[in-house]
Coordinates of C-alpha atoms and ligand atoms in Angstrom, one line a residue:
M998 CA 30.7 -19.2 0.6
G999 CA 28.4 -22.0 3.1
V1000 CA 28.6 -25.7 3.3
K1001 CA 25.7 -26.9 -0.2
N1002 CA 24.3 -28.8 3.5
D1003 CA 23.0 -25.4 5.1
L1004 CA 18.5 -24.6 4.7
I1005 CA 20.4 -21.6 4.7
Y1006 CA 23.4 -20.0 4.7
I1007 CA 24.0 -16.3 4.9
E1008 CA 26.9 -14.2 5.5
G1009 CA 27.7 -10.1 5.7
M1010 CA 23.9 -9.4 5.0
T1011 CA 22.7 -5.8 5.4
K1012 CA 19.9 -4.1 4.3
T1013 CA 19.0 -0.4 5.4
Y1014 CA 15.7 1.9 4.3
G1015 CA 15.9 5.5 3.0
V1016 CA 13.4 7.2 4.8
S1017 CA 13.4 10.9 3.2
G1018 CA 13.4 13.7 5.4
S1019 CA 14.9 10.9 7.9
H1020 CA 18.2 9.1 9.1
N1021 CA 18.4 5.3 7.0
I1022 CA 17.5 2.8 9.4
V1023 CA 19.5 -0.4 9.5
A1024 CA 17.1 -3.2 9.3
L1025 CA 19.7 -5.7 8.9
N1026 CA 23.5 -4.9 10.1
N1027 CA 25.8 -7.1 8.9
I1028 CA 24.4 -10.7 9.5
S1029 CA 26.1 -13.9 9.9
F1030 CA 24.2 -17.4 10.7
S1031 CA 23.2 -20.6 8.9
L1032 CA 20.3 -22.3 9.7
S1033 CA 20.2 -26.6 9.2
R1034 CA 17.5 -29.1 7.7
G1035 CA 14.6 -28.8 10.6
A1036 CA 12.1 -27.3 11.8
N1037 CA 14.1 -23.7 12.3
S1038 CA 12.9 -20.3 14.0
I1039 CA 13.9 -16.3 14.1
L1040 CA 12.6 -14.6 16.4
G1041 CA 12.5 -11.1 17.5
P1042 CA 10.5 -8.3 18.6
N1043 CA 8.6 -6.3 16.1
G1044 CA 10.8 -3.9 13.3
A1045 CA 13.6 -6.7 14.5
G1046 CA 14.4 -7.4 11.2
K1047 CA 12.6 -10.7 10.3
S1048 CA 10.2 -10.3 7.0
T1049 CA 13.3 -8.3 6.1
L1050 CA 15.8 -11.1 6.0
I1051 CA 13.0 -13.5 4.4
K1052 CA 12.1 -11.2 1.5
V1053 CA 15.6 -11.0 1.1
L1054 CA 16.5 -14.7 0.3
L1055 CA 13.8 -14.9 -1.7
G1056 CA 14.7 -12.3 -4.1
Y1057 CA 11.9 -9.2 -3.2
I1058 CA 14.0 -7.1 -2.0
K1059 CA 17.7 -6.3 -2.2
A1060 CA 20.2 -5.8 -0.1
D1061 CA 22.9 -3.3 0.3
S1062 CA 25.6 -6.0 1.4
G1063 CA 26.0 -9.7 1.6
E1064 CA 25.8 -12.8 0.6
A1065 CA 22.9 -16.0 0.4
Q1066 CA 22.2 -19.2 -1.0
V1067 CA 19.3 -20.6 0.1
L1068 CA 18.8 -24.5 -0.5
G1069 CA 22.3 -24.7 -1.9
Y1070 CA 21.3 -21.8 -4.0
D1071 CA 22.1 -18.3 -4.3
I1072 CA 20.2 -16.4 -3.7
K1073 CA 21.3 -13.4 -6.4
S1074 CA 22.0 -15.5 -9.9
E1075 CA 19.6 -18.7 -8.6
G1076 CA 16.3 -16.7 -7.2
R1077 CA 14.4 -18.2 -9.5
K1078 CA 14.8 -22.4 -8.9
I1079 CA 15.5 -20.6 -5.1
K1080 CA 11.1 -20.2 -5.4
E1081 CA 10.8 -23.4 -7.1
F1082 CA 11.8 -25.5 -3.8
I1083 CA 10.0 -23.1 -1.5
G1084 CA 6.5 -22.9 -0.1
Y1085 CA 6.4 -18.4 1.6
M1086 CA 3.7 -17.7 3.5
P1087 CA 3.7 -13.6 3.8
E1088 CA 2.9 -11.4 6.4
H1089 CA 0.4 -9.1 5.0
Y1090 CA -0.8 -10.4 1.8
T1091 CA -3.4 -8.8 -1.2
I1092 CA -6.0 -10.7 -2.0
I1093 CA -7.6 -10.8 -4.8
P1094 CA -11.5 -9.3 -5.0
G1095 CA -13.8 -12.0 -6.2
V1096 CA -11.8 -14.7 -6.6
N1097 CA -12.9 -18.0 -4.5
A1098 CA -10.0 -20.3 -2.6
V1099 CA -9.5 -22.6 -5.8
K1100 CA -8.9 -20.4 -8.2
Q1101 CA -6.2 -18.3 -5.9
V1102 CA -4.4 -21.1 -4.9
S1103 CA -4.0 -23.2 -8.6
L1104 CA -3.8 -19.6 -9.4
L1105 CA -0.4 -18.7 -7.1
G1106 CA 0.4 -22.5 -8.3
K1107 CA 1.0 -22.0 -11.8
I1108 CA 2.6 -18.6 -10.8
A1109 CA 5.2 -21.9 -8.5
G1110 CA 5.3 -23.2 -12.2
L1111 CA 2.8 -26.1 -12.2
P1112 CA 1.2 -27.1 -15.3
A1113 CA -2.7 -25.6 -15.4
A1114 CA -4.3 -29.0 -14.2
E1115 CA -2.1 -29.9 -12.1
A1116 CA -1.5 -26.2 -10.1
M1117 CA -6.1 -27.4 -9.3
Q1118 CA -5.6 -30.1 -8.3
R1119 CA -2.7 -28.9 -5.4
A1120 CA -4.6 -26.2 -5.1
H1121 CA -7.8 -28.9 -4.0
E1122 CA -5.7 -30.9 -1.8
T1123 CA -3.9 -28.1 0.3
L1124 CA -7.0 -26.3 0.5
Q1125 CA -8.8 -30.1 2.5
Y1126 CA -5.1 -29.6 4.1
V1127 CA -5.5 -26.2 5.4
G1128 CA -9.6 -27.4 6.8
L1129 CA -10.3 -24.8 3.6
D1130 CA -12.1 -27.9 2.0
E1131 CA -16.0 -26.3 2.7
A1132 CA -15.1 -23.0 1.9
R1133 CA -13.4 -24.4 -1.2
Y1134 CA -15.9 -22.5 -3.8
R1135 CA -16.5 -19.2 -1.8
K1136 CA -15.0 -16.0 -2.7
V1137 CA -11.6 -15.3 -0.9
N1138 CA -12.9 -11.4 0.0
E1139 CA -15.9 -13.7 2.2
F1140 CA -12.4 -15.0 4.3
S1141 CA -12.2 -14.2 8.2
T1142 CA -9.3 -13.4 9.4
G1143 CA -8.7 -17.3 10.5
M1144 CA -9.0 -18.4 7.1
L1145 CA -6.9 -16.0 5.2
Q1146 CA -4.4 -17.6 7.3
R1147 CA -4.9 -21.2 6.1
L1148 CA -5.2 -19.4 2.6
K1149 CA -2.4 -18.9 3.1
L1150 CA -0.5 -21.7 4.4
A1151 CA -2.6 -23.6 1.4
Q1152 CA -1.3 -21.3 -0.9
A1153 CA 2.5 -21.9 0.5
L1154 CA 2.1 -25.3 0.1
V1155 CA 1.1 -25.6 -3.1
N1156 CA 4.4 -26.4 -4.6
D1157 CA 4.7 -29.2 -2.2
P1158 CA 7.6 -27.2 -0.7
E1159 CA 11.4 -28.5 0.5
L1160 CA 11.0 -25.1 2.5
L1161 CA 8.3 -24.0 4.0
I1162 CA 8.4 -20.1 5.1
L1163 CA 6.1 -18.4 7.2
D1164 CA 6.2 -14.9 8.4
E1165 CA 4.1 -14.5 11.4
P1166 CA 2.0 -17.4 10.7
T1167 CA -0.5 -16.9 14.1
N1168 CA -0.6 -12.9 13.5
G1169 CA -3.7 -11.4 13.9
L1170 CA -4.9 -14.6 15.2
D1171 CA -7.4 -15.0 18.2
P1172 CA -6.5 -18.2 21.1
R1173 CA -8.7 -20.6 19.0
G1174 CA -7.5 -20.1 15.8
R1175 CA -3.5 -19.3 16.7
I1176 CA -4.1 -23.2 18.3
D1177 CA -5.6 -24.2 15.2
M1178 CA -2.7 -22.8 13.1
I1179 CA 0.2 -24.4 15.7
D1180 CA -1.8 -27.7 15.4
L1181 CA -2.1 -27.5 11.9
I1182 CA 2.2 -25.9 11.1
R1183 CA 3.1 -29.0 13.5
E1184 CA 1.9 -32.0 11.9
I1185 CA 2.7 -30.3 8.3
S1186 CA 6.7 -30.2 9.8
Q1187 CA 6.2 -33.9 11.4
D1188 CA 4.1 -35.7 8.7
H1189 CA 5.5 -34.1 5.6
S1190 CA 9.4 -33.4 6.6
I1191 CA 9.5 -30.5 5.4
N1192 CA 12.5 -28.0 6.9
L1193 CA 10.4 -24.8 8.0
L1194 CA 11.3 -21.2 8.8
I1195 CA 9.1 -19.8 11.0
S1196 CA 9.6 -16.1 11.9
S1197 CA 7.8 -15.3 15.0
H1198 CA 7.8 -12.9 18.2
L1199 CA 6.1 -15.1 19.8
L1200 CA 8.0 -17.1 22.2
P1201 CA 5.2 -19.5 22.9
D1202 CA 4.2 -20.0 19.7
I1203 CA 7.9 -20.8 18.1
E1204 CA 8.7 -23.3 21.4
A1205 CA 5.0 -25.6 20.1
T1206 CA 6.0 -25.2 16.4
C1207 CA 10.5 -25.1 16.0
E1208 CA 13.2 -27.0 17.6
F1209 CA 15.9 -23.7 16.5
A1210 CA 15.5 -20.5 17.0
T1211 CA 18.1 -17.7 16.0
I1212 CA 17.6 -14.6 17.6
L1213 CA 17.3 -11.1 16.0
D1214 CA 17.0 -7.2 17.4
R1215 CA 16.8 -4.4 15.7
G1216 CA 19.0 -5.9 13.0
H1217 CA 21.3 -7.3 15.0
F1218 CA 21.8 -11.1 14.7
V1219 CA 21.4 -11.9 18.7
T1220 CA 22.1 -15.7 19.7
Q1221 CA 20.7 -19.3 18.6
G1222 CA 20.3 -22.1 19.5
R1223 CA 18.0 -25.2 20.1
I1224 CA 15.2 -23.5 21.9
D1225 CA 15.1 -25.8 24.7
D1226 CA 18.8 -24.7 26.0
L1227 CA 18.2 -20.8 25.2
T1228 CA 15.4 -21.1 27.7
G1229 CA 17.0 -23.1 29.3
Q1230 CA 13.2 -24.6 30.7
E1231 CA 15.5 -28.2 31.9
A1232 CA 18.8 -26.0 34.1
G1233 CA 19.7 -23.9 35.9
S1234 CA 18.6 -21.8 39.3
A1235 CA 15.0 -20.7 39.5
E1236 CA 16.8 -17.8 40.2
N1237 CA 14.5 -15.6 37.8
R1238 CA 12.7 -17.5 36.1
M1239 CA 8.9 -16.4 34.3
M1240 CA 6.5 -19.6 33.9
N1241 CA 4.6 -19.0 31.0
I1242 CA 0.9 -19.7 30.8
Q1243 CA -2.0 -20.1 28.2
I1244 CA -5.2 -20.5 28.9
K1245 CA -8.2 -22.3 27.4
G1246 CA -11.7 -20.1 29.5
S1247 CA -12.1 -16.7 31.0
L1248 CA -8.6 -14.7 31.5
N1249 CA -9.7 -12.0 33.6
D1250 CA -11.2 -15.5 36.0
F1251 CA -7.8 -16.4 35.8
L1252 CA -5.9 -14.1 36.4
G1253 CA -8.4 -12.6 39.6
G1254 CA -7.2 -15.9 41.0
L1255 CA -4.1 -14.5 39.8
R1256 CA -4.4 -11.7 42.4
K1257 CA -5.6 -14.0 45.0
Q1258 CA -2.8 -15.5 45.2
G1259 CA -0.7 -12.6 45.2
L1260 CA 1.1 -13.5 42.7
T1261 CA 2.4 -10.8 39.7
F1262 CA 1.8 -11.1 36.0
E1263 CA 1.6 -9.8 31.8
V1264 CA 0.1 -10.6 29.5
I1265 CA 1.4 -10.1 26.6
D1266 CA -0.7 -11.7 23.5
K1267 CA -2.5 -13.4 25.5
V1268 CA 0.0 -15.8 26.9
I1269 CA 0.4 -14.6 30.2
Q1270 CA 3.7 -14.5 31.7
V1271 CA 4.1 -15.4 36.1
P1272 CA 7.4 -14.3 37.0
Y1273 CA 9.5 -15.9 40.1
S1274 CA 12.7 -16.9 42.2
G1275 CA 12.7 -19.9 44.6
E1276 CA 10.0 -22.1 44.2
S1277 CA 7.7 -23.1 41.6
P1278 CA 4.3 -22.1 41.6
A1279 CA 2.4 -24.1 39.2
Q1280 CA 1.0 -25.7 42.0
S1281 CA -1.0 -23.1 42.8
I1282 CA -0.9 -21.7 39.1
I1283 CA -2.9 -25.8 38.6
Q1284 CA -5.4 -25.0 41.8
I1285 CA -6.1 -21.6 40.5
A1286 CA -7.3 -22.6 36.8
Y1287 CA -9.2 -25.6 39.0
D1288 CA -11.2 -22.3 41.0
T1289 CA -12.0 -20.2 38.6
N1290 CA -13.0 -23.2 36.2
T1291 CA -9.8 -21.9 32.8
Q1292 CA -7.9 -25.2 31.9
I1293 CA -4.7 -24.4 31.1
R1294 CA -3.0 -25.7 27.5
S1295 CA 1.0 -24.8 28.6
M1296 CA 2.8 -23.5 31.0
T1297 CA 5.8 -23.6 30.7
P1298 CA 8.7 -22.6 32.5
R1299 CA 12.1 -20.7 31.9
K1300 CA 15.0 -18.7 32.7
A1301 CA 13.7 -15.5 31.8
I1302 CA 16.2 -13.9 30.9
L1303 CA 15.5 -15.0 26.9
E1304 CA 11.8 -13.5 27.8
D1305 CA 13.6 -9.8 29.0
V1306 CA 14.3 -9.0 24.7
F1307 CA 10.6 -9.6 24.1
I1308 CA 8.5 -7.6 27.1
H1309 CA 10.2 -5.2 27.4
Q1310 CA 10.5 -4.3 23.3
I1311 CA 6.9 -5.9 22.4
E1312 CA 5.3 -3.0 24.7
G1313 CA 7.8 -0.3 22.6
A1314 CA 9.9 0.9 26.6
E1315 CA 12.0 3.2 25.2
N1316 CA 14.9 2.0 27.7
K1317 CA 14.6 -1.6 26.7
Q1318 CA 17.5 -3.5 27.6
A1319 CA 18.9 -6.1 24.6
I1320 CA 20.2 -9.4 25.4
G1321 CA 23.7 -9.8 24.6
G1322 CA 23.0 -7.7 21.3
K1323 CA 26.2 -6.3 20.9
N1324 CA 26.7 -9.8 17.9
Ligands
ADP408 P1 10.2 -7.5 11.5 O1 9.9 -8.4 10.4 O2 10.9 -8.6 12.7 O3 9.3 -7.2 12.4 P2 10.9 -4.9 9.3 O4 11.6 -6.1 9.2 O5 9.2 -5.5 9.1 O6 11.1 -5.9 11.1 O7 11.1 -3.5 10.0 C1 13.1 -4.0 10.3 C2 13.0 -2.2 10.4 O8 12.7 -1.7 9.2 C3 12.1 -1.4 11.5 O9 12.8 -0.6 11.9 C4 10.9 -1.5 9.5 O10 10.0 -0.1 10.7 C5 11.9 -1.3 9.1 N1 11.1 -1.2 7.8 C6 10.4 -1.6 7.3 N2 10.5 -1.9 5.9 C7 10.2 -0.6 5.3 C8 10.3 -0.3 4.5 N3 9.2 -0.8 3.1 N4 10.6 0.8 4.4 C9 11.7 1.9 4.9 N5 11.5 0.9 6.2 C10 10.7 0.0 7.2
MG409 MG1 7.4 -8.5 10.2

């Protein structure tokens, strides 16, 4: 089995969903990998198996076969221990109508094993931490998506976890909310030295928050490593590169500027991707931002190869090519 020091250790994990009247879906296909302590991510397009993997690790669903340890605890026999040391922000979320934020978070604290008084105190602390102190006594069913994501995060932090697992934390957020959430996650991982496991289909969000990525694709393990190495920002030739840009301001104006300069682009979840070979388009892009009165929030060159997995699958193209997907 795994090394005691591993954050997570997974060996031969397979999970199949039976679908009536149809063939089975292999959500996890003989997955094996381990993660060290630090800021980790599971990256992959929708349907890759990210949420399934997280739920298996937390004991919410059972795998067909395979072994795993989380923080050195076995997922089959020590699930209770795992839940004690983990904070989990689920992808989908059921709120309790009519209940206020403090109540909701403290309730989850109690479920996580905290005594009532401590759960209440932690609820106040974590709600303040995620910027919901003003909304503490408001009913959660009146919360906006952005507030709900924060509430979920507060809940995940309530038991002061050793490992924080966030399943698509930026889903459904507008650009402003997304930036705030990313900043918050960075702050948590840096200030509190909590280990992270973030799942996302958005490479830029993972780059902003994590050091390591494990890439899944249609239930298969694809590759794993430091994100810098995977995206090849530093090294490599200038062939088949991609400039990923995030802006503040009018997207339409900025895209119009790109068009005028003869640059092609795709916009995936608010990230503008400009493919290029040879000379970097950075200077032109800065000029376009200036001319269109928009602000560049980030601009990152990378190898196009990693993007391929995401772009083609997010768009749901049938003919997409998995990179190294043979495992
Ligand atoms: P991701 O989180 O990466 O988007 P999921 O783990 O949610 O991926 O899903 C992996 C695959 O399993 C997808 O094909 C999805 O449709 C399927 N799946 C997930 N949950 C269920 C379920 N409860 N019943 C049947 N199929 C499911
Ligand atoms: Mg998911």
